PDB file of C-alpha atoms in Angstrom:
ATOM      1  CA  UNK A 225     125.279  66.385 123.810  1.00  0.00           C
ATOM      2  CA  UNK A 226     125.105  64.656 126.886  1.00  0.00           C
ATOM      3  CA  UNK A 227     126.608  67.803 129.579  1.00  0.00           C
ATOM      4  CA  UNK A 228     126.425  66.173 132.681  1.00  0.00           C
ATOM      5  CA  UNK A 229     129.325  63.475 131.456  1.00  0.00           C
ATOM      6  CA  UNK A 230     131.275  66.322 130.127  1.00  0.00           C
ATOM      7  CA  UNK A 231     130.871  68.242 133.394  1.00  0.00           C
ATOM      8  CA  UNK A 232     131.741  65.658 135.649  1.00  0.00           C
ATOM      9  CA  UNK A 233     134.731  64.787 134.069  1.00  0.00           C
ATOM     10  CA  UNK A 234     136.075  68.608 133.768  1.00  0.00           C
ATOM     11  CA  UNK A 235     134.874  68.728 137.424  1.00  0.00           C
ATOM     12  CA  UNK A 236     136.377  65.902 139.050  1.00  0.00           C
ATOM     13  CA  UNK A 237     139.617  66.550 136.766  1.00  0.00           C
ATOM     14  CA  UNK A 238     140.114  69.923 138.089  1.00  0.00           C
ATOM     15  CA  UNK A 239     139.464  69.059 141.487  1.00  0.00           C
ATOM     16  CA  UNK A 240     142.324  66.622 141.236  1.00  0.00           C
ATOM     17  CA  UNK A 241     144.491  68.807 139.490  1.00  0.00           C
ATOM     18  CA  UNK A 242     144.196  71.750 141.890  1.00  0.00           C
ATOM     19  CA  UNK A 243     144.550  69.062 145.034  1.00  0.00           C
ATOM     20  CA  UNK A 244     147.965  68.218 143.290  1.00  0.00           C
ATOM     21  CA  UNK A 245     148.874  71.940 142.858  1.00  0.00           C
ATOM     22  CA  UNK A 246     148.040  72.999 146.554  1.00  0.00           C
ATOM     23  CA  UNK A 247     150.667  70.395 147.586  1.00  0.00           C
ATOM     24  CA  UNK A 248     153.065  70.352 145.266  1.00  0.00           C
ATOM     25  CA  UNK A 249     154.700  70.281 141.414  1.00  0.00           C
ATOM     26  CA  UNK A 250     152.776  68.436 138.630  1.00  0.00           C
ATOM     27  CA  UNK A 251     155.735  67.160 137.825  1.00  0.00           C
ATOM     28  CA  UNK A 252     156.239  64.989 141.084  1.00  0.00           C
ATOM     29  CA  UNK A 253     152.871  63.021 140.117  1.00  0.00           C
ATOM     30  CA  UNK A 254     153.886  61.904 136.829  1.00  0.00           C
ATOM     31  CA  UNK A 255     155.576  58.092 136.650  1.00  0.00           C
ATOM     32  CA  UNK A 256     156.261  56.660 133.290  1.00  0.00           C
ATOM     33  CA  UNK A 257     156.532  53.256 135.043  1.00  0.00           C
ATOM     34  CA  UNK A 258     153.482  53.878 136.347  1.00  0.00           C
ATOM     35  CA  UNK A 259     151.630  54.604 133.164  1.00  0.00           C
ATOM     36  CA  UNK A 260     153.091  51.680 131.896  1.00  0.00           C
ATOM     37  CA  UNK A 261     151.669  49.510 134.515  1.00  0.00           C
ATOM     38  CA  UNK A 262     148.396  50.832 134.601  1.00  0.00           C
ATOM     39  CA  UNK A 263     147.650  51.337 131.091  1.00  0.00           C
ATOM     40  CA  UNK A 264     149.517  48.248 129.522  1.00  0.00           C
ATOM     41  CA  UNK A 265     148.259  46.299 132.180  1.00  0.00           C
ATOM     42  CA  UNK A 266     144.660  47.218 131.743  1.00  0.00           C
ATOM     43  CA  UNK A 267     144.778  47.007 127.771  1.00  0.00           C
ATOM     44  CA  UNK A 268     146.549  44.007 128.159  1.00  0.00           C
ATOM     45  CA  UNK A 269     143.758  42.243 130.485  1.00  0.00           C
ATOM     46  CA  UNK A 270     140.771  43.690 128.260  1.00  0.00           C
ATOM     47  CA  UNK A 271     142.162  42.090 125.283  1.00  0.00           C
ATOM     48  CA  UNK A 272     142.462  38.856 127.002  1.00  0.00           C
ATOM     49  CA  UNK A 273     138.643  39.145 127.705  1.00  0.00           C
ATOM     50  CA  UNK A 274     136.825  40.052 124.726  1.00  0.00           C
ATOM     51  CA  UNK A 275     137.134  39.361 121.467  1.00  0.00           C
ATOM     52  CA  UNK A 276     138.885  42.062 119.332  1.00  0.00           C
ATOM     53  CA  UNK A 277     135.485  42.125 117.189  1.00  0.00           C
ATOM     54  CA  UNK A 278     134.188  43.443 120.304  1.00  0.00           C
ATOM     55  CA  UNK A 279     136.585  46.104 122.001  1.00  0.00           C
ATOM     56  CA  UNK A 280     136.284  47.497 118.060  1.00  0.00           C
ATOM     57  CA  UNK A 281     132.356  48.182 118.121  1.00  0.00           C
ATOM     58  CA  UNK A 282     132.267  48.637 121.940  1.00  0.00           C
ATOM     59  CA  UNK A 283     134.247  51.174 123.039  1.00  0.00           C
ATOM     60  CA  UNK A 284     133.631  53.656 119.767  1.00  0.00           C
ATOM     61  CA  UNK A 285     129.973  53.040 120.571  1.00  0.00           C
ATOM     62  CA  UNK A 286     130.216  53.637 124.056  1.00  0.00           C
ATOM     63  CA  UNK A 287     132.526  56.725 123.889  1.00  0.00           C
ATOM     64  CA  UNK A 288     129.663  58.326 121.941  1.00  0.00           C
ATOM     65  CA  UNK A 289     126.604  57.801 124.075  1.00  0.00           C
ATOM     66  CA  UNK A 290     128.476  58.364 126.931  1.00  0.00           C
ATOM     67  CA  UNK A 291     128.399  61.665 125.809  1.00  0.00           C
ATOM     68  CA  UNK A 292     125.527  62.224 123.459  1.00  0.00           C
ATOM     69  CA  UNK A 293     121.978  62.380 124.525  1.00  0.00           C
ATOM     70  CA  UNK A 294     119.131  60.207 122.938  1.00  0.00           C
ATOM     71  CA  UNK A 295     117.039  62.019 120.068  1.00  0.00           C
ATOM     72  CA  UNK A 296     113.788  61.700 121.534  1.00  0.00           C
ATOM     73  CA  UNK A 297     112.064  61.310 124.898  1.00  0.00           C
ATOM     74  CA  UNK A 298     109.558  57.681 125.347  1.00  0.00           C
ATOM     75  CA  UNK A 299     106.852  60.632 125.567  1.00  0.00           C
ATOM     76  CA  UNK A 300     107.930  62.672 122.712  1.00  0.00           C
ATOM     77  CA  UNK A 301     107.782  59.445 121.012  1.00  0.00           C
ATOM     78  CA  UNK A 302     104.282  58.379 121.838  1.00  0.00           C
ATOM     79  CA  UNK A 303     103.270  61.552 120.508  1.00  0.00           C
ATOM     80  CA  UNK A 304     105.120  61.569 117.830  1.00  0.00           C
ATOM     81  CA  UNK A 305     103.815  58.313 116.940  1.00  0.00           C
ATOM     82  CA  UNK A 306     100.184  59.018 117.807  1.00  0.00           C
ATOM     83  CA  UNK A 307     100.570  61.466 115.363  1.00  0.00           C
ATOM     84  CA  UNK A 308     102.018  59.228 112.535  1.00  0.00           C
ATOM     85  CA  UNK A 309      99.188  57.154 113.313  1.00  0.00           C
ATOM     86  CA  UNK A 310      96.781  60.136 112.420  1.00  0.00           C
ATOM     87  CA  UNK A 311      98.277  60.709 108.997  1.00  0.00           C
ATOM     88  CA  UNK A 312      98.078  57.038 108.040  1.00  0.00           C
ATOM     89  CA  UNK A 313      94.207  56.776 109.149  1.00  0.00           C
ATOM     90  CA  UNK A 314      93.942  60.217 106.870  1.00  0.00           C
ATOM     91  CA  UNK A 315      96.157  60.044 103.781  1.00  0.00           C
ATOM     92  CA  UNK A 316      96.993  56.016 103.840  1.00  0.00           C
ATOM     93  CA  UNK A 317     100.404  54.378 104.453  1.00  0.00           C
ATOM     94  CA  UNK A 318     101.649  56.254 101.006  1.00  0.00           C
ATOM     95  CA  UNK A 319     101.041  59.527 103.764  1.00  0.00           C
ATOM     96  CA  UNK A 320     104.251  58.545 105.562  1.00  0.00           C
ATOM     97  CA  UNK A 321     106.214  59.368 102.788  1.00  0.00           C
ATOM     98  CA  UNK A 322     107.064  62.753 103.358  1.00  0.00           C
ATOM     99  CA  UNK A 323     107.094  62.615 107.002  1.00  0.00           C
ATOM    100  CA  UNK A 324     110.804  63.275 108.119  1.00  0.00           C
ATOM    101  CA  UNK A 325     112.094  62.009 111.745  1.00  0.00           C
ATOM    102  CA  UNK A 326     115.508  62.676 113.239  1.00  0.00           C
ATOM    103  CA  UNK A 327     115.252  59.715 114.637  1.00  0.00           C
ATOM    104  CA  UNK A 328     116.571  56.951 111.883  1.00  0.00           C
ATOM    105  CA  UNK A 329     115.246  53.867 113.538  1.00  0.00           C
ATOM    106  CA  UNK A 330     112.209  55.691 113.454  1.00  0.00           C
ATOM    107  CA  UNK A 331     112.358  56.657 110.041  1.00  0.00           C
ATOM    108  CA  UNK A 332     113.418  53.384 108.697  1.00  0.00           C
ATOM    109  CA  UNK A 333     110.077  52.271 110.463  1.00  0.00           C
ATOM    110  CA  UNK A 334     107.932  54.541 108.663  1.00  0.00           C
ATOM    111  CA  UNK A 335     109.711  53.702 105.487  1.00  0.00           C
ATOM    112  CA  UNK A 336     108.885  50.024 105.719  1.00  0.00           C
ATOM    113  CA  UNK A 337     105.079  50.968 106.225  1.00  0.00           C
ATOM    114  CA  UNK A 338     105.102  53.416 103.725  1.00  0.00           C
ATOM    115  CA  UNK A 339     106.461  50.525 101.092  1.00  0.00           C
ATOM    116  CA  UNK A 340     104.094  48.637 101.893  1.00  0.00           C
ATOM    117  CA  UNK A 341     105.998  45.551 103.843  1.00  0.00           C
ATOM    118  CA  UNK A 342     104.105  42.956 105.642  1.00  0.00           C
ATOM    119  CA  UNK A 343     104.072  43.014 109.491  1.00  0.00           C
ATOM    120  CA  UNK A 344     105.871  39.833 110.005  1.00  0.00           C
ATOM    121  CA  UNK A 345     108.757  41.750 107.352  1.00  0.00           C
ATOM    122  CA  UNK A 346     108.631  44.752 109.663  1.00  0.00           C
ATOM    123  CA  UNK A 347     108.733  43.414 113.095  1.00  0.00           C
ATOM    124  CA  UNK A 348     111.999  41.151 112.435  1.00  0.00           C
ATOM    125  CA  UNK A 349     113.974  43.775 110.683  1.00  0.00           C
ATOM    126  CA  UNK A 350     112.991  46.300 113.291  1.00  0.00           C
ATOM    127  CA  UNK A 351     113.567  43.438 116.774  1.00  0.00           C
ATOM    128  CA  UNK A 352     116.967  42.707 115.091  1.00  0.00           C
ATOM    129  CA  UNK A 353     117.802  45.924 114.477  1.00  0.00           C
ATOM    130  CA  UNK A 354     117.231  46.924 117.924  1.00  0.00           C
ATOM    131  CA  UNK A 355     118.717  43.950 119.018  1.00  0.00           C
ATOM    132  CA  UNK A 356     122.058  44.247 117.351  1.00  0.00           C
ATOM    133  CA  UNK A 357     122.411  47.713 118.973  1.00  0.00           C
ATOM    134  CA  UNK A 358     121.594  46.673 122.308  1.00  0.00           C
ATOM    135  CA  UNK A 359     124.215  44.036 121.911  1.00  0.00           C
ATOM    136  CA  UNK A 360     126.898  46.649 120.628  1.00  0.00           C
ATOM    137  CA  UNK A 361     125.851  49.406 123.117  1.00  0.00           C
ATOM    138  CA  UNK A 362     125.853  46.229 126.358  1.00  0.00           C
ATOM    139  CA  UNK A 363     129.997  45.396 125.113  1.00  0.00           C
ATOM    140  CA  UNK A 364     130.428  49.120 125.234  1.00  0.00           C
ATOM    141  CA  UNK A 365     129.039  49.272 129.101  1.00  0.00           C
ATOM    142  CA  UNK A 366     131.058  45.680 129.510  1.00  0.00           C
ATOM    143  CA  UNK A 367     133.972  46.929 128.211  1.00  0.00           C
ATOM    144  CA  UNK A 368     134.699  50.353 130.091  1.00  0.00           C
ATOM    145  CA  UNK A 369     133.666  48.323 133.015  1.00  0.00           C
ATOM    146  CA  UNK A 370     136.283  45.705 132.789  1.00  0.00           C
ATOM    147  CA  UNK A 371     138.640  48.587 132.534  1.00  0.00           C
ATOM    148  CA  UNK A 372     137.621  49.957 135.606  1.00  0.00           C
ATOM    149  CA  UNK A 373     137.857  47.051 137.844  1.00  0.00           C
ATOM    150  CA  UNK A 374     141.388  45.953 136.069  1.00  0.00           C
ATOM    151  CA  UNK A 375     143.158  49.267 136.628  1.00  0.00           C
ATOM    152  CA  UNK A 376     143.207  49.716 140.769  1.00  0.00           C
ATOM    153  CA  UNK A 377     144.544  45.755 140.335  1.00  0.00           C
ATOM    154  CA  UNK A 378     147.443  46.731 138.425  1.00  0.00           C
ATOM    155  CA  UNK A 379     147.944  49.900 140.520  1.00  0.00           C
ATOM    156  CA  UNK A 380     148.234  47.523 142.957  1.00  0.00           C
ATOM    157  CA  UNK A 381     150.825  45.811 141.190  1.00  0.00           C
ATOM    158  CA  UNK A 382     152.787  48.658 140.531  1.00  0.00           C
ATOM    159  CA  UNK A 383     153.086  49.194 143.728  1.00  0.00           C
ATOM    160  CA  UNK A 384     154.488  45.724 144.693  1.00  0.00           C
ATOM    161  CA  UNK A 385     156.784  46.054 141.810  1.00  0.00           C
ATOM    162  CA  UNK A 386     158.101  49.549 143.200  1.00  0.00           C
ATOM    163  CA  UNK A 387     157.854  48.425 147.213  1.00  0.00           C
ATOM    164  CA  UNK A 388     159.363  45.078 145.771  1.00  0.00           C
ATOM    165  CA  UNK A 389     162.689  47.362 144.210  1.00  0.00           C
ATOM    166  CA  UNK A 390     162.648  49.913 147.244  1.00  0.00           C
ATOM    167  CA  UNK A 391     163.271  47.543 149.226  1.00  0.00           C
ATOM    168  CA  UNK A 392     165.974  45.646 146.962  1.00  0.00           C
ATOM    169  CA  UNK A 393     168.085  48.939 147.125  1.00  0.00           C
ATOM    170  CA  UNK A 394     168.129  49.560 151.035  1.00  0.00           C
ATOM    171  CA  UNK A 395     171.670  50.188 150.814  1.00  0.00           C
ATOM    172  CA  UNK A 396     171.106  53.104 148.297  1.00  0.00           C
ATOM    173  CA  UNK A 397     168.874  55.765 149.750  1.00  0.00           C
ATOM    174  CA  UNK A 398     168.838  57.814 146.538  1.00  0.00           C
ATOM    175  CA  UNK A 399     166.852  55.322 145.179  1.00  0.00           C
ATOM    176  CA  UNK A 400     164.485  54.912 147.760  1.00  0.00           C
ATOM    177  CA  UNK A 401     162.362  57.950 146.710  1.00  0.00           C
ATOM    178  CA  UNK A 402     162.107  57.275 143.300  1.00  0.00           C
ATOM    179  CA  UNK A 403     160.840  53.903 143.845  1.00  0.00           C
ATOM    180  CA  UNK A 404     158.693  54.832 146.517  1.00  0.00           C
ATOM    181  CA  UNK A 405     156.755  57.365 144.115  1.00  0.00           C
ATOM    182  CA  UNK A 406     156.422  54.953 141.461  1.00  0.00           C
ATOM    183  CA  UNK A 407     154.922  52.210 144.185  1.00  0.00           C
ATOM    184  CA  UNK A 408     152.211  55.528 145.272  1.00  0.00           C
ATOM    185  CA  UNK A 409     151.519  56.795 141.531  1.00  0.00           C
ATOM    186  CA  UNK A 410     150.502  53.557 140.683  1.00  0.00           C
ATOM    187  CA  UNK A 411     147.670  53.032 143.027  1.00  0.00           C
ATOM    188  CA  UNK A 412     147.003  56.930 142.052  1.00  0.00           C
ATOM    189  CA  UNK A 413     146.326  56.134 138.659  1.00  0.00           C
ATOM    190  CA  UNK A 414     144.218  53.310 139.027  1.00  0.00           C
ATOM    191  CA  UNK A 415     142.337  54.500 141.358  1.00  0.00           C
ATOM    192  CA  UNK A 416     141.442  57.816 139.243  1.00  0.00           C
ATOM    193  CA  UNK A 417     140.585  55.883 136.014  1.00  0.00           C
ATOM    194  CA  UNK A 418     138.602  53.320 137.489  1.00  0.00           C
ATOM    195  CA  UNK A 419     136.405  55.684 139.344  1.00  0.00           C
ATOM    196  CA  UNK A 420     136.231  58.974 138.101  1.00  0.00           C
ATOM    197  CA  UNK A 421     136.626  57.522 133.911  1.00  0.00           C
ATOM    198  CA  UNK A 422     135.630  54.060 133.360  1.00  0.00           C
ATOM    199  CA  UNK A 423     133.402  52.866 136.512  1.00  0.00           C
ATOM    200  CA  UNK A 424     131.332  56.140 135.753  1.00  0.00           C
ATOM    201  CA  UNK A 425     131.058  55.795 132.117  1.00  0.00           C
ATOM    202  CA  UNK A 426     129.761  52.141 132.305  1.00  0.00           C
ATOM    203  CA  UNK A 427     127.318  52.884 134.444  1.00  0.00           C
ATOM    204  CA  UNK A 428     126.156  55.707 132.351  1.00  0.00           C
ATOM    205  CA  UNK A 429     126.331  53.268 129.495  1.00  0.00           C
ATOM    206  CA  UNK A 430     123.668  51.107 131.411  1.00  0.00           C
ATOM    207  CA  UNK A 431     121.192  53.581 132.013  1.00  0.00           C
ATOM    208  CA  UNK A 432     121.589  54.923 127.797  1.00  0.00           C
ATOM    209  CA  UNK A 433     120.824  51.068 127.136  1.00  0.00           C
ATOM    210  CA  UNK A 434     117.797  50.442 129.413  1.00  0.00           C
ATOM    211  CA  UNK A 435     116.238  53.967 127.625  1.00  0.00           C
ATOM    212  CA  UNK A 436     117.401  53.081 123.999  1.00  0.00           C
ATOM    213  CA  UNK A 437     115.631  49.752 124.478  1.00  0.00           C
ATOM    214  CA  UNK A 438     112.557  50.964 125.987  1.00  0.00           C
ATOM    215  CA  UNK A 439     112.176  53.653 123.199  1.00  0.00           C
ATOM    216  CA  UNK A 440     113.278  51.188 120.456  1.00  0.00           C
ATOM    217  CA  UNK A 441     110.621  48.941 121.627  1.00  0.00           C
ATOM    218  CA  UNK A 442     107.697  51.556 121.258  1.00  0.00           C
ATOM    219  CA  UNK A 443     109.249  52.749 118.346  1.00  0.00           C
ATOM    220  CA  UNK A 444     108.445  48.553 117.221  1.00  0.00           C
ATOM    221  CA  UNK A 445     104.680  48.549 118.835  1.00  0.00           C
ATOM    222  CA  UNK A 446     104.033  51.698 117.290  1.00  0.00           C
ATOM    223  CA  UNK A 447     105.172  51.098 113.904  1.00  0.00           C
ATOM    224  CA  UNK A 448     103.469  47.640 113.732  1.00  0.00           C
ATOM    225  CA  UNK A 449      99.964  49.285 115.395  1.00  0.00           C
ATOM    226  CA  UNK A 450     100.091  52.014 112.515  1.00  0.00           C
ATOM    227  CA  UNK A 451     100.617  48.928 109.603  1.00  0.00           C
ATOM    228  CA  UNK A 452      97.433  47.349 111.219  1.00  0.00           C
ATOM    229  CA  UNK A 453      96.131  50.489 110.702  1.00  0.00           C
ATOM    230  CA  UNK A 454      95.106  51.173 114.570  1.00  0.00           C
ATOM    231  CA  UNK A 455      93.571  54.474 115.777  1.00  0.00           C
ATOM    232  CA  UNK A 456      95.655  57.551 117.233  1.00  0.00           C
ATOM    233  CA  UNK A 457      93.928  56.806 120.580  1.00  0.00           C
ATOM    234  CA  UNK A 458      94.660  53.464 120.695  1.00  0.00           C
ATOM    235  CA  UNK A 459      98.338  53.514 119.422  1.00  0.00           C
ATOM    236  CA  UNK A 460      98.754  56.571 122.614  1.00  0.00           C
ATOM    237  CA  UNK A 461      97.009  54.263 125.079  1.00  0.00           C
ATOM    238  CA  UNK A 462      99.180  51.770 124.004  1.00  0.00           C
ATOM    239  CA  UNK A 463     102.662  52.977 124.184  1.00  0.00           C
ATOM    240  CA  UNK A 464     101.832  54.876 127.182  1.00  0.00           C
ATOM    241  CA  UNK A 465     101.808  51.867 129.310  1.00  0.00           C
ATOM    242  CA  UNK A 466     105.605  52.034 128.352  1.00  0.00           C
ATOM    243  CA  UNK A 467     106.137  55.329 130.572  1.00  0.00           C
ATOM    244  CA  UNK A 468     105.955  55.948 134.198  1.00  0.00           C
ATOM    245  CA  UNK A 469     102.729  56.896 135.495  1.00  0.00           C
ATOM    246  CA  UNK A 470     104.052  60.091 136.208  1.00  0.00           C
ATOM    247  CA  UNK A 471     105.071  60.805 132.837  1.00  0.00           C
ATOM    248  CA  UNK A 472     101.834  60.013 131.188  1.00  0.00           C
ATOM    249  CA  UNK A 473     100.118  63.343 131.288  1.00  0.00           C
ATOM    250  CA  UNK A 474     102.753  66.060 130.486  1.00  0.00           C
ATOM    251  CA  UNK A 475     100.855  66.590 128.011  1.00  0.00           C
ATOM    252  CA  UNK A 476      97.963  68.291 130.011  1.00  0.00           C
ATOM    253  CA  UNK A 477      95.414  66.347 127.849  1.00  0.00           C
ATOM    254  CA  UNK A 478      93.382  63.329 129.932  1.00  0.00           C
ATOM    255  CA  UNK A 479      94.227  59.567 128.827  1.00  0.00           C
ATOM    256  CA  UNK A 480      91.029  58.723 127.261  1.00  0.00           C
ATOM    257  CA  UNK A 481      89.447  55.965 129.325  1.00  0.00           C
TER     258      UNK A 481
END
């Protein structure tokens, strides 16, 4: 699980909720109208943008690696595969048959080898595969964006609509208040999903994609080295280009030259 999303929602949540308290009632800051506005609105304007096909494998997928964390590290994957790499040079591709992975892009890699599939087989299964989630996980980030920057627009039309009916009922100062609060909640609303839900969560969708794709893609290279039955050393010098130099000797253990 993916804590910091968790915790910065609770966070920011309760530091809203206890602003509201020192001030006032809960009560005063909920506005049907306003929910209306903001989340109709918003729904509304997303469906108008992407397909339905879309919105139906986007936001699922995006509402669970917002808050989920990736299997494996790039480094715990060179490794990893340095070390498949070692059992294939040992026992032969039928070696990889018992080897278990968490990791099910992983494991569907080793499977292929194992069988015995050719490389050309292996690296278009494997690129479309990758692919296809990429794709999926990108509408996610798209998605919760386009949320985002539609809900302070309709908060902003809610509050038109209630400065628009304040001011139609001048002569009736009862109603004044009412309207004024929906006009206010409004912009409230919009302004809290936008930035403390959806803005955040797309961005955190961004950063998942740019890791799943570079550990996806040496996931692919190392898969494909091990068919073409490479050495360990070469499939770690390899994929370690894939890291940041900084990242390339956690291990404690030289890069061999």
């Amino acid at each position: 699980m993916d804590i910091t999303t968790s915790v910065g929602l609770v966070a920011g949540s309760i530091v809203i909720v206890m602003l509201i308290l020192t001030g006032g009632d809960l009560h005063m800051f909920i506005s049907e109208h306003a929910m209306i506005i903001i989340f109709g609105g918003s729904i509304s304007a997303t469906l108008i943008r992407f397909p339905l096909v879309s919105i139906l494998h986007g936001l699922p997928l995006g509402a669970k690696y917002a808050f989920t964390m990736s299997r494996s590290t790039a480094r715990s994957l060179v490794d990893e595969l340095a070390g498949l790499a070692e059992i294939a040079r040992k026992q032969g591709p039928m070696g990889l048959e018992k080897v278990e992975t968490p990791d099910p892009f992983l494991a569907k890699g080793i499977r292929y080898v194992a069988d015995g599939y050719d490389m050309d087989f292996i690296r278009d299964n494997l690129e479309r595969d990758r692919d296809n989630f990429l794709m999926h996980l990108e509408e996610g980030s798209k998605i919760y964006r386009a949320v985002g920057d539609c809900a302070p627009a309709f908060g902003m039309v809610g509050t038109l609509i209630g400065m628009v009916q304040m001011f139609a009922n001048m002569t009736d100062p009862s109603k004044l208040g009412p309207y004024m609060a929906t006009a206010l909640l409004a912009t409230l609303y919009g302004a809290v999903i936008a930035n403390l839900f959806c803005l955040p969560i797309a961005d955190k969708l961004h950063g998942k994609l740019l890791d799943e794709e570079t550990n996806r893609t040496i996931i692919i290279d190392g898969i494909l080295m091990i068919r073409d039955a490479k050495s360990p050393t070469l499939v770690r010098e390899m994929l370690l280009a894939y890291l940041p130099e900084k990242h390339r000797h956690e291990s404690g253990e030289p890069v061999p030259a």
